[in-house]
CSV table of C-alpha atoms and ligand atoms in Angstrom, one decimal:
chain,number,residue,atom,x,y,z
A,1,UNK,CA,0.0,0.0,0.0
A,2,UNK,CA,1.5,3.5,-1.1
A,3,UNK,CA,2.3,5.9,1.9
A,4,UNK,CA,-0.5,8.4,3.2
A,5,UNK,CA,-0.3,11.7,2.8
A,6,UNK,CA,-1.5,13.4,6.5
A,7,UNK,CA,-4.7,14.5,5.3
A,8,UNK,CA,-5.2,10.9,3.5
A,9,UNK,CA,-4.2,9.8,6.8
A,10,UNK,CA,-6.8,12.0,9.1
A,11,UNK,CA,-9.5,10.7,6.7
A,12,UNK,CA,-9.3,6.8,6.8
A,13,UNK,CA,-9.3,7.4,10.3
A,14,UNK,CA,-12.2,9.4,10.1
A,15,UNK,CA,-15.0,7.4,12.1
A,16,UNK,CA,-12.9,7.5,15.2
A,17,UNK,CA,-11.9,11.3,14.8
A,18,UNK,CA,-14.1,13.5,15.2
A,19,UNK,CA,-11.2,16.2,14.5
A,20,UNK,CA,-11.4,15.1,10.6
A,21,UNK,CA,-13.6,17.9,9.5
A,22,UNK,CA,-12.9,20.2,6.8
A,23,UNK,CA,-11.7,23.4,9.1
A,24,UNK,CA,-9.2,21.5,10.5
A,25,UNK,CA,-8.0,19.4,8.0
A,26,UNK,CA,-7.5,22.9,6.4
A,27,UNK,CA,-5.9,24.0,9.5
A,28,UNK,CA,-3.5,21.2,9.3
A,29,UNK,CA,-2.4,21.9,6.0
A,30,UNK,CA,-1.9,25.8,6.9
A,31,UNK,CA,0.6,24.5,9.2
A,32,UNK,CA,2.1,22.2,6.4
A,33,UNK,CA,2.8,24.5,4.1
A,34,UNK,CA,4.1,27.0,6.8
A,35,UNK,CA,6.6,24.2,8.0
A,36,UNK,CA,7.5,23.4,4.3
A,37,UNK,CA,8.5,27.0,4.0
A,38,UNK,CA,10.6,27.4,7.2
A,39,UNK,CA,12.3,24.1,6.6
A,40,UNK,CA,13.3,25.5,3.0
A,41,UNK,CA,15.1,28.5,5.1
A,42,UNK,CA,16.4,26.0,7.8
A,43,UNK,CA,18.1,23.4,5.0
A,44,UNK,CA,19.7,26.6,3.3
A,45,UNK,CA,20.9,28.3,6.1
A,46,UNK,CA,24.2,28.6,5.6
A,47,UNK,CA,23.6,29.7,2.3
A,48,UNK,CA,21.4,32.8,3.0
A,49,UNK,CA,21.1,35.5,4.8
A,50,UNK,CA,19.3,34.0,7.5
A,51,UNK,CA,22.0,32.9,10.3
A,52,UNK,CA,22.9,35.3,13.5
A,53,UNK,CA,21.0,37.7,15.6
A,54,UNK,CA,18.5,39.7,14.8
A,55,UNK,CA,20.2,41.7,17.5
A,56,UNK,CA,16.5,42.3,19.0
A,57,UNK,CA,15.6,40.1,23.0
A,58,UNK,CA,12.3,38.3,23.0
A,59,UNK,CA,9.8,38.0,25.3
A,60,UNK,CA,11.8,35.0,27.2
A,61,UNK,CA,15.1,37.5,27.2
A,62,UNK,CA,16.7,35.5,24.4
A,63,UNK,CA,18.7,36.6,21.1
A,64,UNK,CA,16.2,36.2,18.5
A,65,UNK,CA,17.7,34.3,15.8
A,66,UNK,CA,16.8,35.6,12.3
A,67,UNK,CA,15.5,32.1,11.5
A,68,UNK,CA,13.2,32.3,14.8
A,69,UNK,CA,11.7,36.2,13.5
A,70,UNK,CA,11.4,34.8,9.7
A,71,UNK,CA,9.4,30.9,11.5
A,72,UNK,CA,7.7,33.3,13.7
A,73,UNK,CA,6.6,35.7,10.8
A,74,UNK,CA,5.2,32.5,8.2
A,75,UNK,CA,3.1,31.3,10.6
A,76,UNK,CA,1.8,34.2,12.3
A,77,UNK,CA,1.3,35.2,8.4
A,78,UNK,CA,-0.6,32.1,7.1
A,79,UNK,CA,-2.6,31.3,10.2
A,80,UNK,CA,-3.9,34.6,10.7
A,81,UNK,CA,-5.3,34.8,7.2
A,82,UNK,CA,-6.9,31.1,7.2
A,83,UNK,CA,-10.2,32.1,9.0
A,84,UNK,CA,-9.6,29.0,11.4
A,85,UNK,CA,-8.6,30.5,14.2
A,86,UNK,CA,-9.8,32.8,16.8
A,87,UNK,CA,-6.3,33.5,18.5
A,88,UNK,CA,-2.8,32.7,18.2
A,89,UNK,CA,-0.2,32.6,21.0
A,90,UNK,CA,3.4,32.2,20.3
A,91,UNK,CA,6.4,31.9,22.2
A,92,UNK,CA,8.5,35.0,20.6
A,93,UNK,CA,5.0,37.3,21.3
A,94,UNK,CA,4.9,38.7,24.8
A,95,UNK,CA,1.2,39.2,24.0
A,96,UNK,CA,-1.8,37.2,22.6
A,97,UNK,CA,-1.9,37.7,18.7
A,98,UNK,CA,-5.4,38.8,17.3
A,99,UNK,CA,-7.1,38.2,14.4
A,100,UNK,CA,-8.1,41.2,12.9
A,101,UNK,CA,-11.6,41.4,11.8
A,102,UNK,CA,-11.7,41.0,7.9
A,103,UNK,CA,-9.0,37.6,7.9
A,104,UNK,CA,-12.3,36.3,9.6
A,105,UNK,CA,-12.1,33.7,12.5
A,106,UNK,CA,-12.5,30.4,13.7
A,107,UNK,CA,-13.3,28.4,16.5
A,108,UNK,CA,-9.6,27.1,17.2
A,109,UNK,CA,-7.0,28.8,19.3
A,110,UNK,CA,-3.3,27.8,18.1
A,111,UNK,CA,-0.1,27.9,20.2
A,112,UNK,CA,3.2,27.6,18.7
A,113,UNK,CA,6.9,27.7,19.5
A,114,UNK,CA,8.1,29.2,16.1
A,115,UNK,CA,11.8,27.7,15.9
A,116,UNK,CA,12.6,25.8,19.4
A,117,UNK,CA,16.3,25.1,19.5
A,118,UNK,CA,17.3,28.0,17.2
A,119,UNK,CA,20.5,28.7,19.4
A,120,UNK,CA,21.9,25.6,17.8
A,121,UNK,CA,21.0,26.8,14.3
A,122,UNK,CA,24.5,27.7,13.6
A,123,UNK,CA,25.9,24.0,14.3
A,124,UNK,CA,23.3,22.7,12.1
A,125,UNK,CA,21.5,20.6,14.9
A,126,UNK,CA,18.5,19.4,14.2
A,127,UNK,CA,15.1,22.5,15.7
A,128,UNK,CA,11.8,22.2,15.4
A,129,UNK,CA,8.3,24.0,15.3
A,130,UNK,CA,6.1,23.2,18.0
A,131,UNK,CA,2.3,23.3,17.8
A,132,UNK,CA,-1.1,23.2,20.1
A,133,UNK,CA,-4.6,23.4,18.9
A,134,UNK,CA,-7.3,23.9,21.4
A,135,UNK,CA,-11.1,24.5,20.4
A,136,UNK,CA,-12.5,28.0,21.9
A,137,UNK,CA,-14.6,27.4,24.8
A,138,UNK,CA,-17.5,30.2,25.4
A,139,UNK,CA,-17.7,33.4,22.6
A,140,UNK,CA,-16.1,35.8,24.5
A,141,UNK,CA,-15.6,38.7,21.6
A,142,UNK,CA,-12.6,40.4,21.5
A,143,UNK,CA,-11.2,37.2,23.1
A,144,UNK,CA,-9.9,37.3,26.9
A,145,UNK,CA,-6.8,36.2,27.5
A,146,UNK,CA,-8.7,33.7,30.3
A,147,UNK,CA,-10.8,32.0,27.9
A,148,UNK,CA,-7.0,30.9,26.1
A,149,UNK,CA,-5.7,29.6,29.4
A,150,UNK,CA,-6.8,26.5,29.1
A,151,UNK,CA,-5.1,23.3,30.7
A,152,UNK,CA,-2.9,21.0,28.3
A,153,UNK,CA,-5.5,18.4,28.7
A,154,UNK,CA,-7.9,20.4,26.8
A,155,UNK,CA,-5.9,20.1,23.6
A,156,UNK,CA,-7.4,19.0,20.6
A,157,UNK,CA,-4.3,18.0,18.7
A,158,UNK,CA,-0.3,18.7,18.9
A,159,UNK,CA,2.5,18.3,17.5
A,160,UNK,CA,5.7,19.1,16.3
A,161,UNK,CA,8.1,19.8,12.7
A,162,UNK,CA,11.8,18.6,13.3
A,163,UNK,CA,13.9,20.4,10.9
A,164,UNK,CA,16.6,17.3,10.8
A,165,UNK,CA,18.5,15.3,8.7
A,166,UNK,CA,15.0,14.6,6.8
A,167,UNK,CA,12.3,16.8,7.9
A,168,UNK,CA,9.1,15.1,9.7
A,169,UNK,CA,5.8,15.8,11.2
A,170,UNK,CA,5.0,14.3,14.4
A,171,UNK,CA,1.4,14.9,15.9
A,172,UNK,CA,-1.6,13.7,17.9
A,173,UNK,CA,-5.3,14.3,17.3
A,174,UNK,CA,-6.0,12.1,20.9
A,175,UNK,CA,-5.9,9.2,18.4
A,176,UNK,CA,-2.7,8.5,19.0
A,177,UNK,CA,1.0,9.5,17.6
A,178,UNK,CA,1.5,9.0,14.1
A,179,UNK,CA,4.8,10.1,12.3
A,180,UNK,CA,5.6,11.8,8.9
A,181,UNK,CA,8.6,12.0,6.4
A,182,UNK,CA,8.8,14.9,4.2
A,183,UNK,CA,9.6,13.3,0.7
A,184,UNK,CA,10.8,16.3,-1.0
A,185,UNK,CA,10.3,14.2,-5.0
A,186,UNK,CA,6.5,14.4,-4.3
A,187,UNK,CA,6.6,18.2,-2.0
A,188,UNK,CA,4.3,15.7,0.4
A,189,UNK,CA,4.7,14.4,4.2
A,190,UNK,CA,4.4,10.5,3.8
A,191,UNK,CA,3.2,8.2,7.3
A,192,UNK,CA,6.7,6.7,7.8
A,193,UNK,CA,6.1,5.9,11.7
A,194,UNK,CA,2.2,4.7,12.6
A,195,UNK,CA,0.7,4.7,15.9
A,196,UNK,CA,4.1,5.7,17.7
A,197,UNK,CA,4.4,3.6,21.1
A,198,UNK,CA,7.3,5.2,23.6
A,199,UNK,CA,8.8,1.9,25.2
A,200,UNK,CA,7.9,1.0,29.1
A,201,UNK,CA,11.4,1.7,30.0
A,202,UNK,CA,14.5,2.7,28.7
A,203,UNK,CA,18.1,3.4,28.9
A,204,UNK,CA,18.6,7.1,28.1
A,205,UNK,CA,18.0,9.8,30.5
A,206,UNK,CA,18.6,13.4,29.0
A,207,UNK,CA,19.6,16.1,31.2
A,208,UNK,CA,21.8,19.4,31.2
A,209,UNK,CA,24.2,18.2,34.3
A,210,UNK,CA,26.2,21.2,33.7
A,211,UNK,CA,23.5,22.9,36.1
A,212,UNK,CA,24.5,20.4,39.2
A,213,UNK,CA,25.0,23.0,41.2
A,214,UNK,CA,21.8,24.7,41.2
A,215,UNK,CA,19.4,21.8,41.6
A,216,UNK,CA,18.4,20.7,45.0
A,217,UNK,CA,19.1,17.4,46.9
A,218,UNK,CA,15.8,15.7,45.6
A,219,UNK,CA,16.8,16.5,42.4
A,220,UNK,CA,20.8,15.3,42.6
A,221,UNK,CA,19.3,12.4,43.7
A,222,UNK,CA,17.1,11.7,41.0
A,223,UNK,CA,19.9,12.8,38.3
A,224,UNK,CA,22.7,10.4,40.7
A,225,UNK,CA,20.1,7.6,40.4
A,226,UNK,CA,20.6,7.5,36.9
A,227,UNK,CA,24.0,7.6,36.6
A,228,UNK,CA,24.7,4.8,39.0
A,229,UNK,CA,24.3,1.1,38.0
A,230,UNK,CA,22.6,-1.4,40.2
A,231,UNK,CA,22.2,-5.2,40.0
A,232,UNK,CA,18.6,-5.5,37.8
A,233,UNK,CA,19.1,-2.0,36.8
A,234,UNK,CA,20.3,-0.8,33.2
A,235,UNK,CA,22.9,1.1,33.0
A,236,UNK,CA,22.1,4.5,31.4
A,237,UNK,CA,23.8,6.6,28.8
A,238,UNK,CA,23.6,10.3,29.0
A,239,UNK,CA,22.4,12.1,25.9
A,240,UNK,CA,21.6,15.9,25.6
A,241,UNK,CA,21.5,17.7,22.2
A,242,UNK,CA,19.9,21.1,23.6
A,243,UNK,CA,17.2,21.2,21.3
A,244,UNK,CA,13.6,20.4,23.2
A,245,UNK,CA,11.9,18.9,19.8
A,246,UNK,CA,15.2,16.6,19.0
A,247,UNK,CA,15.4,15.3,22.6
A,248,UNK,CA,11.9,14.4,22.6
A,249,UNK,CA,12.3,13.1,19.6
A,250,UNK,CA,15.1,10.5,20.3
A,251,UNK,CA,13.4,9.6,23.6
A,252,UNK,CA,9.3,9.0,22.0
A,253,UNK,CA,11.4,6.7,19.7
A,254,UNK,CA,13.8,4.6,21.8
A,255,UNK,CA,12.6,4.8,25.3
A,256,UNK,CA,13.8,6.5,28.7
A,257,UNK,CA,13.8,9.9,30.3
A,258,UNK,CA,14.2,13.6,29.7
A,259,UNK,CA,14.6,16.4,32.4
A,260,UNK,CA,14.4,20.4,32.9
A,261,UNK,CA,14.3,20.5,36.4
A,262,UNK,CA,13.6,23.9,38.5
A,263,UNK,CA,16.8,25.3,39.3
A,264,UNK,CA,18.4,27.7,41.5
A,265,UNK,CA,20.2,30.3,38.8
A,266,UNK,CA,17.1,33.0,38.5
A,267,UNK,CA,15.0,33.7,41.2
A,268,UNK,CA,12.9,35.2,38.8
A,269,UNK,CA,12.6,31.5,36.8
A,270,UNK,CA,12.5,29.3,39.6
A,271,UNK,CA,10.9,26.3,37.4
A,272,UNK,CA,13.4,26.1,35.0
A,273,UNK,CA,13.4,27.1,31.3
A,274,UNK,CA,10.9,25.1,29.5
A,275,UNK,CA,7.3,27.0,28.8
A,276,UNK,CA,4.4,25.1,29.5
A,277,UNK,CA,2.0,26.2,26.5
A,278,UNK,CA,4.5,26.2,24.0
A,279,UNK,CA,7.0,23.0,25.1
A,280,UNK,CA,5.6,20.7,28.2
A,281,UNK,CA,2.2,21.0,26.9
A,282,UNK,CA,2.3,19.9,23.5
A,283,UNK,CA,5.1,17.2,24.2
A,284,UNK,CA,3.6,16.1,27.5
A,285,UNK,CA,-0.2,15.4,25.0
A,286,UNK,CA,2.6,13.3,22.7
A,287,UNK,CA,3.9,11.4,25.0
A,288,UNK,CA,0.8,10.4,26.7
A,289,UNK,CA,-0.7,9.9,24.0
A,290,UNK,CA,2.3,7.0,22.8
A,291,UNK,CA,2.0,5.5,26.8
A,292,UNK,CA,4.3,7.7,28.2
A,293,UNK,CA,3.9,10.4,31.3
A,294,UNK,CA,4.9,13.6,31.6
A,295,UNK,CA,5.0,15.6,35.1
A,296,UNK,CA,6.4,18.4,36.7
A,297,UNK,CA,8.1,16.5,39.6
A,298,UNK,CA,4.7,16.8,41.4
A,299,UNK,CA,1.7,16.6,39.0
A,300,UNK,CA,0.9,15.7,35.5
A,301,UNK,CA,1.9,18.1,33.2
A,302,UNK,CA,-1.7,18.2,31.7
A,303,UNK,CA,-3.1,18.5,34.6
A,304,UNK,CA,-1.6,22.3,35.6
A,305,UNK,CA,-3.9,25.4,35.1
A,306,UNK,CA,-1.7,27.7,33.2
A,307,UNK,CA,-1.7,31.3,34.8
A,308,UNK,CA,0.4,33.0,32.4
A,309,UNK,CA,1.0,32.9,28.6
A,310,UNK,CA,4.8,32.0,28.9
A,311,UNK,CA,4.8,30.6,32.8
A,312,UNK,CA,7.4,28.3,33.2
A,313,UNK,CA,7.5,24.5,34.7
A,314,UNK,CA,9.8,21.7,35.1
A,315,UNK,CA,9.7,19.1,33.1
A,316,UNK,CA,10.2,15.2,33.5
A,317,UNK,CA,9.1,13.3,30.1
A,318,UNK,CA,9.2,9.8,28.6
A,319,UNK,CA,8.9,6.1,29.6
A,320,UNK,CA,7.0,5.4,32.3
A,321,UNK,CA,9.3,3.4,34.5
A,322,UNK,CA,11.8,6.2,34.1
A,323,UNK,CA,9.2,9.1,34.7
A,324,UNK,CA,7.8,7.1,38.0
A,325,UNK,CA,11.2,6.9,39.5
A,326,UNK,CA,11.0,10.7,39.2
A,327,UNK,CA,7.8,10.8,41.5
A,328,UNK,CA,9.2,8.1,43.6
A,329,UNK,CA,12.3,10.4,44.4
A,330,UNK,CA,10.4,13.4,44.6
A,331,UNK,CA,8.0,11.8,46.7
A,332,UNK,CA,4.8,13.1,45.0
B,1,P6P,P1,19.9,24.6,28.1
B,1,P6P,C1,16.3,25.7,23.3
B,1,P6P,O1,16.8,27.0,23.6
B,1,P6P,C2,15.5,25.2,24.5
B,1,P6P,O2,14.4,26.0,24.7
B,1,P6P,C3,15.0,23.8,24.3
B,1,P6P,O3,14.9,23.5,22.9
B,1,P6P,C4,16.1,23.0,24.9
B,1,P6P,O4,15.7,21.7,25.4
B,1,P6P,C5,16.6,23.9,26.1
B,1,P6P,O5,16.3,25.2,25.7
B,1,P6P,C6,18.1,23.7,26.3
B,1,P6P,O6,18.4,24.6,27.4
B,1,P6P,O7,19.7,25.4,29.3
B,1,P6P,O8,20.2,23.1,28.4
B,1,P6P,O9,20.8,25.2,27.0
């Protein structure tokens, strides 16, 4: 049987999705052609003008890469004018982005991190795009930014585009994970990984242990736990590329555990780095989704009200037998 497409894809499955109606399978494709467009700039970076600085500090207090303005640009352009959507959040906007009035809206609220990983950019690593879709709740008009707070659980799909050495989609409608392969001869994303399963437990945890010093004893103990074999337990191996969608990537596919702890370095970010709408969100809805778990040391990742667009949180994702360890140590 020839490889689906993703729409052909959403379709067959149809009955069981209730997702597979026209406005989204239009949304999905907006987000398509976006990612085909910002991977174009991504697998020619070196050649264009598109490397560096932009010399301007986001919302998060970051260098904003010229690759992260131009992602952050497409998709902010091709969403806003698809009539799908009712608001957009992204992680380089301090603000919630309106739709102005004759683009027309929809009744699905998108969040996106543009670029993640875009410090790497330079060294060729592999980055991503990473996406939420929730549906709008009660017809607030002009939307509030409460009605958009909405817990991860609510989402009605996410996903993400890794800008590697071949380009895929990876996403979840709640029916499951199901991965794509960008086959550049046909311009189409082709089902190269169906109905994604994360292992029970694996043998890679994925952690920056440069920050030792600022983590507290629970959490030294949870890192030192990995790193020290026991009789009947595997001994790990460390791996940590510094890119969110690459790391998730590597450990949906083959298994164990990876960590942003809270740490001690910024009072002002005492949860660590990693946003909930735009990164633990849509990875912790993944990863579920494949028989994984995803939690902040305490809770379920899913489970946290968000009280701020770009709040922060901690984040322990993957295998289950890996992620209850966590919870264990913790003692949640
Ligand atoms: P650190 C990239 O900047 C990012 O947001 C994620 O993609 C990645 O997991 C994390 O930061 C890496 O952070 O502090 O280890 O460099």
């Amino acid at each position: 049987m020839r490889q689906l497409t993703v729409i052909e894809h959403l379709l067959l499955h149809q009955k069981e999705n209730p997702l597979a109606t026209g406005n989204f399978t239009h949304l999905l494709n907006e987000l398509i052609l976006a990612a085909k467009i910002i991977a174009r700039a991504v697998n020619k970076a070196g050649l264009m003008d598109v490397l560096g600085e932009t010399g301007e500090i986001n919302v998060q207090g970051e260098q904003v890469q010229k690759l992260d303005d131009f992602a952050n640009r497409v998709l902010i352009h091709r969403l806003q004018r698809s009539g799908l959507l009712y608001a957009m959040a992204s992680e380089e906007n301090a603000d919630l982005i309106e739709i102005p009035e004759q683009f027309g809206r929809g009744n699905y609220f998108l969040v996106f991190d543009p670029l993640d990983g875009s410090s790497n950019i330079a060294a060729n690593v592999s980055i991503g795009t990473i996406f939420s879709i929730y549906r709008r709740k009660n017809g607030s008009d002009p939307v509030i930014l409460s009605e958009v707070l909405q817990k991860g659980s609510e989402q009605v799909a996410a996903g993400y585009f890794l800008y590697g050495s071949s380009t895929m989609l990876v996403y979840s409608t709640g029916q499951g994970v199901h991965g794509f392969t960008f086959d550049p001869s046909v311009g189409e994303f082709l089902l190269s990984h169906p109905d994604i399963k994360i292992p029970e437990k694996g043998k890679i945890y994925s952690v920056n242990e440069g920050y030792w010093s600022y983590w507290d004893d629970k959490t030294k103990e949870i890192i030192s736990y990995f790193k020290t074999p026991e009789p009947g337990k595997p001994t790990y191996s460390l791996r940590y590329i510094g890119s969110l969608v690459a790391d998730f990537h590597r450990t949906l596919l083959y298994g164990g555990i990876f960590m942003y702890p809270k740490d001690l370095r910024d009072p002002k970010k005492p949860t660590g780095k990693l946003r909930l709408l735009y990164e633990a969100n849509p990875m912790a809805f993944l990863v579920e989704q494949a028989g994984g778990m995803a939690v902040d040391g305490e809770r379920p990742i899913l489970e946290i009200q968000p009280e701020d667009l770009h709040q922060r949180v901690p984040l322990f994702i993957g295998s289950k037998t890996e992620v209850q360890k966590v919870l264990e140590i913790y003692g949640a």
